[in-house]
Every structure is written in C-alpha cells, then in structure tokens.
Short mmCIF file of C-alpha atoms in Angstrom, two decimals:
data_model
loop_
_atom_site.label_atom_id
_atom_site.label_comp_id
_atom_site.label_asym_id
_atom_site.label_seq_id
_atom_site.Cartn_x
_atom_site.Cartn_y
_atom_site.Cartn_z
CA UNK A 1 0.00 0.00 0.00
CA UNK A 2 2.87 2.33 0.82
CA UNK A 3 4.33 1.71 -2.65
CA UNK A 4 1.01 2.65 -4.28
CA UNK A 5 0.94 5.93 -2.33
CA UNK A 6 4.55 6.65 -3.31
CA UNK A 7 3.71 5.96 -6.99
CA UNK A 8 0.72 8.30 -6.76
CA UNK A 9 2.97 10.97 -5.22
CA UNK A 10 5.48 10.59 -8.05
CA UNK A 11 2.72 10.87 -10.64
CA UNK A 12 1.40 14.07 -9.01
CA UNK A 13 4.95 15.47 -8.97
CA UNK A 14 5.24 14.68 -12.69
CA UNK A 15 1.98 16.57 -13.30
CA UNK A 16 3.37 19.58 -11.39
CA UNK A 17 6.53 19.43 -13.48
CA UNK A 18 4.40 19.53 -16.61
CA UNK A 19 2.52 22.59 -15.21
CA UNK A 20 5.89 24.26 -14.56
CA UNK A 21 6.90 23.52 -18.15
CA UNK A 22 3.64 25.12 -19.34
CA UNK A 23 4.47 28.20 -17.21
CA UNK A 24 7.94 28.38 -18.73
CA UNK A 25 6.37 28.18 -22.21
CA UNK A 26 4.02 31.08 -21.37
CA UNK A 27 7.00 33.03 -20.06
CA UNK A 28 8.82 32.50 -23.36
CA UNK A 29 5.76 33.73 -25.28
CA UNK A 30 5.59 36.84 -23.07
CA UNK A 31 9.30 37.48 -23.67
CA UNK A 32 8.70 37.17 -27.41
CA UNK A 33 5.84 39.70 -27.27
CA UNK A 34 8.04 42.07 -25.27
CA UNK A 35 10.74 41.76 -27.91
CA UNK A 36 8.18 42.61 -30.60
CA UNK A 37 7.08 45.72 -28.66
CA UNK A 38 10.74 46.77 -28.25
CA UNK A 39 11.35 46.27 -31.97
CA UNK A 40 8.32 48.45 -32.81
CA UNK A 41 9.56 51.18 -30.46
CA UNK A 42 13.00 51.05 -32.06
CA UNK A 43 11.43 51.35 -35.52
CA UNK A 44 9.44 54.42 -34.36
CA UNK A 45 12.59 56.00 -32.96
CA UNK A 46 14.39 55.40 -36.25
CA UNK A 47 11.61 57.14 -38.19
CA UNK A 48 11.69 60.10 -35.81
CA UNK A 49 15.48 60.33 -36.18
CA UNK A 50 15.05 60.37 -39.97
CA UNK A 51 12.63 63.30 -39.72
CA UNK A 52 15.04 65.10 -37.37
CA UNK A 53 17.87 64.64 -39.83
CA UNK A 54 15.68 65.95 -42.63
CA UNK A 55 14.89 69.08 -40.62
CA UNK A 56 18.58 69.58 -39.85
CA UNK A 57 19.34 69.37 -43.55
CA UNK A 58 16.62 71.91 -44.40
CA UNK A 59 17.81 74.46 -41.88
CA UNK A 60 20.83 75.17 -44.09
CA UNK A 61 18.57 76.07 -47.02
CA UNK A 62 17.03 79.58 -47.36
CA UNK A 63 13.70 79.82 -49.20
CA UNK A 64 10.94 82.29 -49.95
CA UNK A 65 9.03 83.20 -46.79
CA UNK A 66 5.52 82.69 -48.20
CA UNK A 67 6.44 79.52 -50.04
CA UNK A 68 8.43 78.28 -47.11
CA UNK A 69 5.54 79.01 -44.76
CA UNK A 70 3.08 77.16 -46.98
CA UNK A 71 5.51 74.27 -47.29
CA UNK A 72 6.20 74.38 -43.59
CA UNK A 73 2.49 74.41 -42.78
CA UNK A 74 1.89 71.47 -45.11
CA UNK A 75 4.87 69.66 -43.66
CA UNK A 76 3.75 70.44 -40.14
CA UNK A 77 0.23 69.27 -40.91
CA UNK A 78 1.61 66.12 -42.51
CA UNK A 79 3.92 65.54 -39.58
CA UNK A 80 1.11 66.10 -37.12
CA UNK A 81 -1.07 63.70 -39.05
CA UNK A 82 1.71 61.12 -39.16
CA UNK A 83 2.43 61.59 -35.47
CA UNK A 84 -1.27 61.20 -34.68
CA UNK A 85 -1.53 58.09 -36.88
CA UNK A 86 1.62 56.66 -35.34
CA UNK A 87 0.42 57.42 -31.82
CA UNK A 88 -2.99 55.90 -32.60
CA UNK A 89 -1.28 52.77 -33.98
CA UNK A 90 0.94 52.55 -30.94
CA UNK A 91 -2.07 52.94 -28.64
CA UNK A 92 -3.99 50.32 -30.63
CA UNK A 93 -1.01 47.98 -30.45
CA UNK A 94 -0.67 48.64 -26.74
CA UNK A 95 -4.38 47.94 -26.17
CA UNK A 96 -4.19 44.79 -28.28
CA UNK A 97 -1.14 43.56 -26.40
CA UNK A 98 -2.75 44.38 -23.05
CA UNK A 99 -5.90 42.52 -24.07
CA UNK A 100 -3.85 39.53 -25.19
CA UNK A 101 -1.88 39.60 -21.95
CA UNK A 102 -5.08 39.86 -19.92
CA UNK A 103 -6.61 36.97 -21.86
CA UNK A 104 -3.45 34.91 -21.42
CA UNK A 105 -3.41 35.76 -17.71
CA UNK A 106 -7.08 34.82 -17.42
CA UNK A 107 -6.53 31.52 -19.23
CA UNK A 108 -3.48 30.79 -17.12
CA UNK A 109 -5.40 31.65 -13.95
CA UNK A 110 -8.33 29.46 -15.08
CA UNK A 111 -5.95 26.57 -15.81
CA UNK A 112 -4.25 27.07 -12.44
CA UNK A 113 -7.63 27.21 -10.67
CA UNK A 114 -8.74 24.07 -12.49
CA UNK A 115 -5.53 22.29 -11.59
CA UNK A 116 -5.90 23.53 -8.01
CA UNK A 117 -9.49 22.30 -7.84
CA UNK A 118 -8.57 18.93 -9.33
CA UNK A 119 -5.60 18.53 -7.03
CA UNK A 120 -7.69 19.46 -4.00
CA UNK A 121 -10.32 16.94 -5.09
CA UNK A 122 -7.62 14.29 -5.50
CA UNK A 123 -6.22 15.13 -2.05
CA UNK A 124 -9.70 14.83 -0.57
CA UNK A 125 -10.24 11.42 -2.22
CA UNK A 126 -6.82 10.21 -1.14
CA UNK A 127 -7.50 11.37 2.44
CA UNK A 128 -10.87 9.58 2.39
CA UNK A 129 -9.23 6.34 1.13
CA UNK A 130 -6.29 6.63 3.52
CA UNK A 131 -8.66 6.98 6.49
CA UNK A 132 -9.82 3.39 5.85
CA UNK A 133 -6.28 1.98 5.83
CA UNK A 134 -3.50 1.82 8.44
CA UNK A 135 -2.23 4.77 10.44
CA UNK A 136 1.10 4.93 8.58
CA UNK A 137 -0.67 5.87 5.33
CA UNK A 138 -2.21 8.96 6.96
CA UNK A 139 1.21 10.50 7.56
CA UNK A 140 2.28 9.90 3.91
CA UNK A 141 -0.94 11.41 2.53
CA UNK A 142 -0.58 14.46 4.81
CA UNK A 143 2.97 15.02 3.54
CA UNK A 144 1.72 14.66 -0.04
CA UNK A 145 -1.01 17.27 0.59
CA UNK A 146 1.52 19.72 2.04
CA UNK A 147 3.79 19.23 -1.00
CA UNK A 148 0.84 19.86 -3.36
CA UNK A 149 -0.15 23.07 -1.52
CA UNK A 150 3.43 24.31 -1.53
CA UNK A 151 3.87 23.60 -5.25
CA UNK A 152 0.53 25.31 -6.03
CA UNK A 153 1.49 28.40 -4.02
CA UNK A 154 4.93 28.53 -5.70
CA UNK A 155 3.34 28.23 -9.16
CA UNK A 156 0.73 30.91 -8.38
CA UNK A 157 3.37 33.29 -6.96
CA UNK A 158 5.67 32.81 -9.97
CA UNK A 159 2.79 33.39 -12.44
CA UNK A 160 1.56 36.55 -10.66
CA UNK A 161 5.11 37.92 -10.39
CA UNK A 162 5.84 37.32 -14.08
CA UNK A 163 2.56 38.90 -15.22
CA UNK A 164 3.02 41.96 -12.95
CA UNK A 165 6.62 42.42 -14.10
CA UNK A 166 5.56 42.23 -17.76
CA UNK A 167 2.73 44.77 -17.26
CA UNK A 168 5.02 47.19 -15.38
CA UNK A 169 7.77 46.94 -17.99
CA UNK A 170 5.26 47.47 -20.83
CA UNK A 171 3.72 50.56 -19.12
CA UNK A 172 7.18 52.00 -18.45
CA UNK A 173 8.23 51.55 -22.06
CA UNK A 174 5.10 53.20 -23.47
CA UNK A 175 5.42 56.12 -21.03
CA UNK A 176 9.03 56.67 -22.06
CA UNK A 177 8.01 56.52 -25.74
CA UNK A 178 5.29 59.14 -25.19
CA UNK A 179 7.68 61.49 -23.39
CA UNK A 180 10.31 61.00 -26.10
CA UNK A 181 7.78 61.86 -28.82
CA UNK A 182 6.72 65.05 -26.97
CA UNK A 183 10.34 66.13 -26.52
CA UNK A 184 11.03 65.54 -30.19
CA UNK A 185 7.92 67.54 -31.09
CA UNK A 186 9.09 70.50 -28.99
CA UNK A 187 12.58 70.28 -30.50
CA UNK A 188 11.11 70.29 -34.01
CA UNK A 189 8.96 73.35 -33.26
CA UNK A 190 11.97 75.21 -31.82
CA UNK A 191 14.09 74.33 -34.82
CA UNK A 192 11.31 75.52 -37.16
CA UNK A 193 11.09 78.91 -35.43
CA UNK A 194 14.86 79.30 -35.61
CA UNK A 195 14.89 78.34 -39.27
CA UNK A 196 12.14 80.93 -39.98
CA UNK A 197 14.25 83.66 -38.38
CA UNK A 198 17.33 82.68 -40.38
CA UNK A 199 15.71 82.24 -43.81
CA UNK A 200 13.70 85.55 -43.67
CA UNK A 201 16.79 87.61 -44.71
CA UNK A 202 17.93 85.86 -47.90
CA UNK A 203 14.71 84.51 -49.57
CA UNK A 204 15.16 86.52 -52.81
CA UNK A 205 18.55 85.04 -53.76
CA UNK A 206 17.53 81.35 -53.48
CA UNK A 207 14.06 81.42 -55.08
CA UNK A 208 14.96 79.37 -58.20
CA UNK A 209 17.10 76.96 -56.26
CA UNK A 210 14.29 76.50 -53.73
CA UNK A 211 11.78 75.50 -56.42
CA UNK A 212 14.09 72.71 -57.67
CA UNK A 213 14.82 71.53 -54.20
CA UNK A 214 11.11 71.59 -53.29
CA UNK A 215 10.37 69.36 -56.26
CA UNK A 216 13.11 66.92 -55.24
CA UNK A 217 12.03 67.00 -51.62
CA UNK A 218 8.41 66.44 -52.55
CA UNK A 219 9.37 63.35 -54.47
CA UNK A 220 11.57 62.15 -51.61
CA UNK A 221 8.86 62.82 -49.02
CA UNK A 222 6.36 60.93 -51.19
CA UNK A 223 8.76 57.99 -51.23
CA UNK A 224 9.13 58.23 -47.46
CA UNK A 225 5.33 58.26 -47.08
CA UNK A 226 4.97 55.16 -49.23
CA UNK A 227 7.75 53.38 -47.34
CA UNK A 228 6.18 54.36 -44.03
CA UNK A 229 2.75 53.11 -45.17
CA UNK A 230 4.25 49.82 -46.38
CA UNK A 231 6.21 49.41 -43.14
CA UNK A 232 3.08 50.14 -41.11
CA UNK A 233 1.07 47.60 -43.12
CA UNK A 234 3.82 44.99 -42.74
CA UNK A 235 4.09 45.60 -39.00
CA UNK A 236 0.31 45.32 -38.64
CA UNK A 237 0.23 42.02 -40.60
CA UNK A 238 3.16 40.68 -38.59
CA UNK A 239 1.43 41.63 -35.35
CA UNK A 240 -1.77 39.91 -36.46
CA UNK A 241 0.16 36.78 -37.52
CA UNK A 242 2.07 36.62 -34.25
CA UNK A 243 -1.10 37.22 -32.24
CA UNK A 244 -2.90 34.42 -34.11
CA UNK A 245 0.07 32.13 -33.58
CA UNK A 246 0.21 32.97 -29.88
CA UNK A 247 -3.55 32.42 -29.59
CA UNK A 248 -3.23 29.04 -31.35
CA UNK A 249 -0.32 28.05 -29.09
CA UNK A 250 -2.34 29.04 -26.01
CA UNK A 251 -5.30 26.98 -27.19
CA UNK A 252 -3.07 23.96 -27.92
CA UNK A 253 -1.39 24.23 -24.55
CA UNK A 254 -4.77 24.54 -22.80
CA UNK A 255 -6.05 21.46 -24.67
CA UNK A 256 -2.93 19.49 -23.78
CA UNK A 257 -3.24 20.56 -20.16
CA UNK A 258 -6.87 19.34 -20.15
CA UNK A 259 -5.73 15.99 -21.60
CA UNK A 260 -3.01 15.70 -18.98
CA UNK A 261 -5.48 16.44 -16.22
CA UNK A 262 -7.85 13.83 -17.69
CA UNK A 263 -4.98 11.32 -17.63
CA UNK A 264 -4.30 12.28 -13.99
CA UNK A 265 -7.98 11.63 -13.11
CA UNK A 266 -7.85 8.32 -14.93
CA UNK A 267 -4.65 7.29 -13.15
CA UNK A 268 -6.15 8.31 -9.81
CA UNK A 269 -9.21 6.13 -10.52
CA UNK A 270 -6.94 3.24 -11.46
CA UNK A 271 -5.01 3.76 -8.20
CA UNK A 272 -8.24 3.77 -6.25
CA UNK A 273 -9.31 0.54 -7.98
CA UNK A 274 -5.96 -1.04 -7.13
CA UNK A 275 -6.33 0.03 -3.48
CA UNK A 276 -9.85 -1.48 -3.38
CA UNK A 277 -8.55 -4.67 -5.01
CA UNK A 278 -5.74 -4.81 -2.45
CA UNK A 279 -8.19 -4.35 0.41
CA UNK A 280 -10.50 -7.07 -0.93
CA UNK A 281 -7.52 -9.36 -1.49
CA UNK A 282 -6.31 -8.60 2.06
CA UNK A 283 -9.74 -9.51 3.45
CA UNK A 284 -9.70 -12.78 1.47
CA UNK A 285 -6.23 -13.55 2.80
CA UNK A 286 -7.40 -12.81 6.34
CA UNK A 287 -10.39 -15.19 5.96
CA UNK A 288 -8.15 -17.86 4.47
CA UNK A 289 -5.64 -17.48 7.32
CA UNK A 290 -8.45 -17.77 9.91
CA UNK A 291 -9.68 -20.94 8.22
CA UNK A 292 -6.17 -22.39 8.16
CA UNK A 293 -5.69 -21.60 11.86
CA UNK A 294 -9.01 -23.30 12.69
CA UNK A 295 -8.09 -26.39 10.66
CA UNK A 296 -4.64 -26.49 12.27
CA UNK A 297 -6.14 -26.32 15.77
CA UNK A 298 -8.58 -29.14 14.93
CA UNK A 299 -5.78 -31.29 13.47
CA UNK A 300 -3.63 -30.62 16.61
CA UNK A 301 -6.42 -31.79 18.88
CA UNK A 302 -6.89 -34.91 16.74
CA UNK A 303 -3.15 -35.63 16.90
CA UNK A 304 -3.17 -35.25 20.69
CA UNK A 305 -6.04 -37.75 20.98
CA UNK A 306 -4.24 -40.19 18.67
CA UNK A 307 -1.02 -39.77 20.69
CA UNK A 308 -2.80 -40.57 23.95
CA UNK A 309 -4.42 -43.66 22.41
CA UNK A 310 -1.06 -44.75 20.98
CA UNK A 311 0.65 -44.29 24.38
CA UNK A 312 -1.92 -46.49 26.06
CA UNK A 313 -1.56 -49.16 23.37
CA UNK A 314 2.25 -49.01 23.65
CA UNK A 315 2.03 -49.52 27.42
CA UNK A 316 -0.14 -52.60 26.93
CA UNK A 317 2.25 -53.92 24.30
CA UNK A 318 5.26 -53.48 26.61
CA UNK A 319 3.62 -55.59 29.29
CA UNK A 320 2.79 -58.28 26.70
CA UNK A 321 6.36 -58.21 25.35
CA UNK A 322 7.75 -58.60 28.85
CA UNK A 323 5.74 -61.79 29.27
CA UNK A 324 6.78 -63.03 25.81
CA UNK A 325 10.46 -62.34 26.62
CA UNK A 326 10.34 -64.62 29.67
CA UNK A 327 8.80 -67.46 27.66
CA UNK A 328 11.22 -66.80 24.76
CA UNK A 329 14.23 -67.01 27.12
CA UNK A 330 13.09 -70.45 28.33
CA UNK A 331 12.58 -71.71 24.76
CA UNK A 332 16.01 -70.42 23.68
CA UNK A 333 17.69 -72.30 26.50
CA UNK A 334 16.13 -75.51 25.24
CA UNK A 335 17.19 -74.76 21.61
CA UNK A 336 20.78 -73.97 22.67
CA UNK A 337 21.15 -77.34 24.33
CA UNK A 338 19.83 -79.06 21.22
CA UNK A 339 22.25 -77.08 18.98
CA UNK A 340 25.20 -77.98 21.16
CA UNK A 341 24.40 -81.67 20.68
CA UNK A 342 24.03 -81.28 16.86
CA UNK A 343 27.19 -79.12 16.31
CA UNK A 344 29.49 -82.18 16.50
CA UNK A 345 27.60 -83.95 13.68
CA UNK A 346 27.62 -80.74 11.62
CA UNK A 347 31.45 -80.50 11.92
CA UNK A 348 31.89 -83.90 10.34
CA UNK A 349 29.54 -82.92 7.53
CA UNK A 350 31.49 -79.68 6.91
CA UNK A 351 34.76 -81.60 6.48
CA UNK A 352 33.13 -83.81 3.87
CA UNK A 353 31.79 -80.75 2.02
CA UNK A 354 35.26 -79.14 1.93
CA UNK A 355 36.70 -82.21 0.23
CA UNK A 356 33.85 -82.20 -2.33
CA UNK A 357 34.40 -78.40 -2.98
CA UNK A 358 38.11 -78.94 -3.91
CA UNK A 359 37.19 -81.57 -6.43
CA UNK A 360 34.50 -79.39 -8.03
CA UNK A 361 36.95 -76.43 -8.23
CA UNK A 362 39.45 -78.41 -10.31
CA UNK A 363 36.68 -79.47 -12.67
CA UNK A 364 35.49 -75.86 -13.05
CA UNK A 365 39.05 -74.62 -13.89
CA UNK A 366 39.27 -77.15 -16.70
CA UNK A 367 35.85 -76.10 -18.01
CA UNK A 368 36.86 -72.35 -17.93
CA UNK A 369 40.01 -73.05 -19.99
CA UNK A 370 37.99 -74.83 -22.66
CA UNK A 371 35.52 -71.87 -22.75
CA UNK A 372 38.33 -69.31 -23.20
CA UNK A 373 39.70 -71.24 -26.19
CA UNK A 374 36.22 -71.33 -27.73
CA UNK A 375 35.59 -67.59 -27.22
CA UNK A 376 39.00 -66.74 -28.79
CA UNK A 377 38.07 -68.70 -31.90
CA UNK A 378 34.66 -66.96 -32.03
CA UNK A 379 36.28 -63.47 -31.74
CA UNK A 380 38.61 -64.18 -34.67
CA UNK A 381 35.69 -65.38 -36.78
CA UNK A 382 33.63 -62.27 -35.86
CA UNK A 383 36.55 -59.94 -36.80
CA UNK A 384 36.84 -61.65 -40.22
CA UNK A 385 33.10 -61.24 -40.74
CA UNK A 386 33.25 -57.53 -39.73
CA UNK A 387 36.09 -56.83 -42.19
CA UNK A 388 34.26 -58.59 -44.98
CA UNK A 389 31.01 -56.68 -44.26
CA UNK A 390 32.89 -53.35 -44.20
CA UNK A 391 34.53 -54.19 -47.56
CA UNK A 392 31.09 -55.11 -48.90
CA UNK A 393 29.57 -51.75 -47.79
CA UNK A 394 32.54 -49.80 -49.15
CA UNK A 395 32.22 -51.70 -52.44
CA UNK A 396 28.54 -50.68 -52.58
CA UNK A 397 29.37 -46.93 -52.16
CA UNK A 398 29.07 -45.06 -55.52
CA UNK A 399 32.47 -43.92 -56.89
CA UNK A 400 31.01 -41.64 -59.58
CA UNK A 401 28.69 -38.61 -59.58
CA UNK A 402 27.14 -36.84 -62.56
CA UNK A 403 25.89 -33.21 -62.22
CA UNK A 404 23.61 -31.94 -64.96
CA UNK A 405 23.47 -28.10 -65.31
CA UNK A 406 20.48 -26.98 -67.39
CA UNK A 407 19.93 -23.62 -69.17
CA UNK A 408 23.65 -23.22 -69.69
CA UNK A 409 23.44 -20.34 -72.20
CA UNK A 410 21.05 -18.37 -69.98
CA UNK A 411 23.23 -18.96 -66.93
CA UNK A 412 26.30 -17.80 -68.85
CA UNK A 413 24.53 -14.47 -69.51
CA UNK A 414 23.13 -14.04 -65.98
CA UNK A 415 26.08 -15.24 -63.85
CA UNK A 416 28.78 -12.62 -64.29
CA UNK A 417 32.03 -12.62 -62.38
CA UNK A 418 32.14 -13.69 -59.53
CA UNK A 419 28.66 -15.31 -59.48
CA UNK A 420 28.38 -19.12 -59.60
CA UNK A 421 25.90 -21.98 -59.68
CA UNK A 422 26.22 -24.51 -56.83
CA UNK A 423 25.34 -28.21 -56.81
CA UNK A 424 23.59 -29.95 -53.91
CA UNK A 425 25.81 -31.75 -51.37
CA UNK A 426 26.52 -35.44 -52.12
CA UNK A 427 28.64 -38.37 -50.82
CA UNK A 428 31.00 -40.68 -52.73
CA UNK A 429 33.40 -43.45 -51.81
CA UNK A 430 35.59 -42.11 -49.01
CA UNK A 431 34.00 -38.61 -49.18
CA UNK A 432 31.16 -36.99 -47.21
CA UNK A 433 29.33 -33.67 -47.82
CA UNK A 434 31.03 -32.88 -51.15
CA UNK A 435 29.73 -30.01 -53.33
CA UNK A 436 30.68 -28.39 -56.66
CA UNK A 437 30.47 -24.72 -57.74
CA UNK A 438 30.72 -23.65 -61.39
CA UNK A 439 31.78 -20.05 -62.24
CA UNK A 440 30.90 -19.44 -65.91
CA UNK A 441 32.85 -16.17 -66.03
CA UNK A 442 35.44 -17.06 -63.37
CA UNK A 443 35.92 -15.57 -59.93
CA UNK A 444 37.98 -12.65 -58.65
CA UNK A 445 41.28 -14.58 -58.57
CA UNK A 446 40.92 -16.55 -61.83
CA UNK A 447 42.41 -15.60 -65.25
CA UNK A 448 40.27 -13.68 -67.72
CA UNK A 449 38.28 -15.67 -70.29
CA UNK A 450 38.32 -18.97 -68.34
CA UNK A 451 35.58 -20.71 -66.42
CA UNK A 452 36.31 -22.22 -63.02
CA UNK A 453 34.98 -25.44 -61.52
CA UNK A 454 35.50 -25.41 -57.72
CA UNK A 455 35.33 -28.69 -55.76
CA UNK A 456 34.73 -28.53 -51.97
CA UNK A 457 36.29 -31.53 -50.09
CA UNK A 458 35.90 -32.68 -46.46
CA UNK A 459 38.95 -31.87 -44.27
CA UNK A 460 40.09 -35.51 -43.56
CA UNK A 461 39.68 -36.90 -47.09
CA UNK A 462 42.62 -38.51 -48.99
CA UNK A 463 41.53 -39.70 -52.43
CA UNK A 464 42.53 -39.88 -56.08
CA UNK A 465 39.85 -38.52 -58.38
CA UNK A 466 39.18 -37.38 -61.94
CA UNK A 467 36.72 -34.75 -63.23
CA UNK A 468 35.11 -34.40 -66.66
CA UNK A 469 33.34 -31.22 -67.87
CA UNK A 470 31.48 -32.46 -70.88
CA UNK A 471 34.26 -34.24 -72.77
CA UNK A 472 37.08 -32.20 -71.21
CA UNK A 473 39.31 -33.61 -68.43
CA UNK A 474 42.82 -32.78 -67.27
CA UNK A 475 43.53 -36.25 -65.83
CA UNK A 476 43.59 -37.71 -62.34
CA UNK A 477 44.37 -35.66 -59.23
CA UNK A 478 45.10 -36.46 -55.61
CA UNK A 479 43.65 -34.64 -52.62
CA UNK A 480 45.47 -35.02 -49.27
CA UNK A 481 44.56 -33.77 -45.77
CA UNK A 482 46.03 -30.42 -44.74
CA UNK A 483 45.48 -28.77 -48.13
CA UNK A 484 42.83 -26.19 -48.89
CA UNK A 485 39.24 -27.35 -48.52
CA UNK A 486 38.54 -26.41 -52.16
CA UNK A 487 40.16 -27.33 -55.48
CA UNK A 488 39.78 -25.16 -58.64
CA UNK A 489 39.79 -26.54 -62.18
CA UNK A 490 40.25 -23.99 -65.02
CA UNK A 491 38.21 -24.70 -68.17
CA UNK A 492 38.60 -23.13 -71.60
CA UNK A 493 35.80 -22.99 -74.13
CA UNK A 494 33.33 -24.69 -71.88
CA UNK A 495 30.42 -23.59 -74.05
CA UNK A 496 31.61 -26.07 -76.73
CA UNK A 497 30.50 -28.90 -74.41
CA UNK A 498 26.88 -27.74 -74.11
CA UNK A 499 24.40 -30.32 -75.42
CA UNK A 500 21.55 -29.69 -77.82
CA UNK A 501 19.02 -29.37 -74.96
CA UNK A 502 21.01 -26.45 -73.50
CA UNK A 503 22.63 -28.42 -70.65
CA UNK A 504 26.09 -29.77 -69.93
CA UNK A 505 27.40 -32.44 -67.57
CA UNK A 506 30.04 -32.39 -64.84
CA UNK A 507 31.26 -35.87 -63.88
CA UNK A 508 33.48 -36.68 -60.87
CA UNK A 509 34.83 -40.17 -60.19
CA UNK A 510 36.81 -41.34 -57.14
CA UNK A 511 39.55 -43.63 -58.48
CA UNK A 512 40.86 -44.71 -55.06
CA UNK A 513 40.29 -43.99 -51.39
CA UNK A 514 43.85 -43.65 -50.04
CA UNK A 515 42.57 -43.73 -46.47
CA UNK A 516 41.72 -47.44 -47.07
CA UNK A 517 44.62 -49.75 -48.03
CA UNK A 518 42.37 -52.45 -49.52
CA UNK A 519 43.30 -52.48 -53.25
CA UNK A 520 40.38 -54.75 -54.11
CA UNK A 521 38.00 -51.79 -53.60
CA UNK A 522 39.96 -49.47 -55.94
CA UNK A 523 39.13 -48.88 -59.56
CA UNK A 524 42.83 -48.77 -60.41
CA UNK A 525 46.01 -50.39 -59.04
CA UNK A 526 49.21 -48.41 -59.35
CA UNK A 527 52.48 -50.42 -59.59
CA UNK A 528 55.87 -48.69 -59.45
CA UNK A 529 59.36 -50.02 -60.18
CA UNK A 530 62.25 -48.19 -58.56
#
C-alpha cells in the first residue's frame, strides 16, 4: 500500500513538473511579445530620427518666406497627421497587447484554478481512502497534501510575479516613448522657429534653387510616405500573424493541459481501484488465514487424541512383550542345548563338504580353460566377418557422380564474375558432404576468359579422383589432408561442351580412397618399379 501511495505521489509530482513547463512556455511567449514591442519602439525612434535629420538638412537652405511658410504648414500638418496616426497605432497595439496579456493571464489563472481544484479533489479522495487503511498511510498522505499546496502556491506566486513584471515593464516603455515623442515635437517646433528667423533675410537670392529643391524634396517625401505606409502595413500584418500564432499556441497548450489532467484523473481512478482490489484481497487472505488456523487447531487436537491412544496401546504392548520375553528365554535355553548336541555332527559334515568343494573347483578350472579357447576362436571369426562386411559396404558406395546443369546459355549471360551456380551436397566413396560450384565467367582470382569449376572436399579426405566437364578432363588428381578445402579446375571454351538441350554435364569419379589400403576396392592399381 505504501508503494502505491509513493507511486501516486510521483505521478502528481510529474503533473506539477508539466505545469511548470507550461508556465515556462508562457513566459517564453511573453518574452517574445516584449521583444516585438521593443522592436516596434525602435522602428518608431528610427523614423523620428530620420525626420530630425531631414529638418537639420533643411535648416541650411534659405527659401521664400511665403512659399516656405506654406511648405512648412503642409509639412507640419503632414507631420502632425503622421504623429497622430503613429500614436494611434501605438495605442492600438498597446491595447491589443494588453488585451492579449489579460486573456493569457485569465486563461493561465483558469488553468491554475482548475488544476488547483482537481488537485484538492484528488487530495480529498486520497485522504478519504487513507482513512480506511492503516495509520502509517495517513502520515504519507498528509505530507503529499503539504507538498501539493506548496507547489501550487509557488506556481501561483511565480505566475503573478511574471505577469506583474511584464505589465510594469510594458507601461514603463510606453510612457518613455510618449515622453520621447513630446520632446522631439518640442525640438522640431523650436528648430522651425529658428529656421524661420534665419531664412527671412535671404529669400530673394535662393528662389529658383528652392523651387528645384522643393520638387526633389516632394518626391523624396512621397517615397518616405509610401515606405512608411508599407512598413506600417507589414508591421500590422506581422502583429496579427504573431497574435494568431500565440492564440493558437495558447489553445493547444490549454487542450494538452486538459488531456493531462484527464490522464491524472484516470490514473487516480486506477489507483483507487488497485487500493480497493488490495483491500478485498487482504480480506480474502485474512479469511483464508483464519480458516487455516481453525483447521490447524482441529488437526492438533486430533493428533493429541491419537497420541494418547497410541501411548496407552504401547504400554499394553510393553507388558505383553515382557511376558513373551520370559517365555522366549526359556525356549532359547532348550534350543541352545539341542544345537550344542548337533554341532558335532555338523562339523563332520562340513569336512566332507570341503573335500567335495576342492574336487568341483578343479573341474570348473578345466571347463573355464575350454571356454576361453572357444571364445577366442569366435572373436577371430567375428573380426573376419566384420572386415568382410565393411569391404562389402565400401564396395557398394558409388564412386562416380554426374551433375547436370540446365539452361547453360542463360546462366552464362546471368552469372557474371564472380557469381556461380552450386550443386547440392553429395557423398561418394571415401568422401562426405562434397559439393561443386561452377563459375561461368570465373571468380575474382581466376584468369580472364576462363571458367572455373571449384570442388569442396571434407577436411580428412585422402583420395585420387578425376573430373570431366562435358568431354574435357585434365587427368587424375590427388587430394590429401592439410590442403585447402577447395580445389579449382580452369576450363577453356566450356560452351563447346553444351548439349543440344542447352545443358552440360560435370562428372566426378573417385579412383581410389587412399585412407583405405584395400586395393580390391579401388578402380585402379598403381604399380611402381624403382
């Protein structure tokens, strides 16, 4: 039971680890959104710096007062409109991000509350089950409840801290951006007033030059407006894409968390079923043990009764044996006297038997000698019969094998170097498990343009043999132990020996088994004169 509680505790700890991983994933998403906000602020600052540089460049140019005022008013109106649009976009983005953060915080809080409720329900069920078991389980379940509460409080504190930090940092950044924009606006207005004072003196001399520069600047400002509109559209689409992706990730994570919690409920039910099964099994074992104790007590009482009856019977038997021993002692005394009288006659009879035994021993020795001579003759005859039977069996062994290879032309096309066709294993006179391989195009170590016939021999064979491939043979050969287990025969123009039906024959004949010295079993007898 303690092991089941420990397993349940480990499973709950695994679920808390998964919740921590979910929190870390949400933290990463919040960091990504903060990076996006920082990037947008940097882009806004870059655009403002570009406008500042443009104003610095224009302050060196002197233009007509009326034209410059009209241009300045248009530029100021355009700048005001752009600043208003940019501020409105920033505020919209800030509201959207705050809404997303609030939704994410609400979903996270709902998930945490659900996990808290489920965990509290599990703790309640475990406490209810543990109350019906032994006292040692109550301490383990109490420790498990404390660990769950501590982990829940840690998770809730971490989540609240992260969300508050993100909201504070976002508010601080937007406040700084607003102040920066106001400062830049004041600087631009001051620079415009100063430029008006400087350009009022020399507007007549630069009238023509101003017209050309106004045309160029109009074109450049139009390009800047288009680029700004495109950048704004791109930023808006990127924000929408990222928001959709974040929303999808949140939904997937929430669904996975629900599945994990469902698995936790299922595992808790399985644990409860196992605990119930253990309790029922424990009750059965208790009943069985009680029955066994009752049967043992009954058998002990029966054994005690039997022992008492046996003790009484043994006492009676001892008294009867005592009486029988007295009568037996008297009878034995009579028998001893009779045996003493008959021992003298038995001694004479024993002497006569000893004489008769010596005579019978001499007769048996003679009979054993005759039997040994007979068995020696029978062993010689049996050895002659065994040799003759072995020669007969060796004479009946086939000395010649014929291997027919069909579809020779097709095999010559298919079996390129070093492919081969192999015969089944066979046995001949003096050889066991022999096989033949035919390489139509040779193998890796054979000369070009020659076929190879490879013969695989057993390791202890010592024979003289001859091989024919069709009508070709290179004479007799001898194979001795200690050589290679295979013998190669090179064949030239082997296709000339193919028959009309597309097959050719490989014939091997054992001329003599050199492991057997009996020349009567050989096909040939070799005589040498030195």
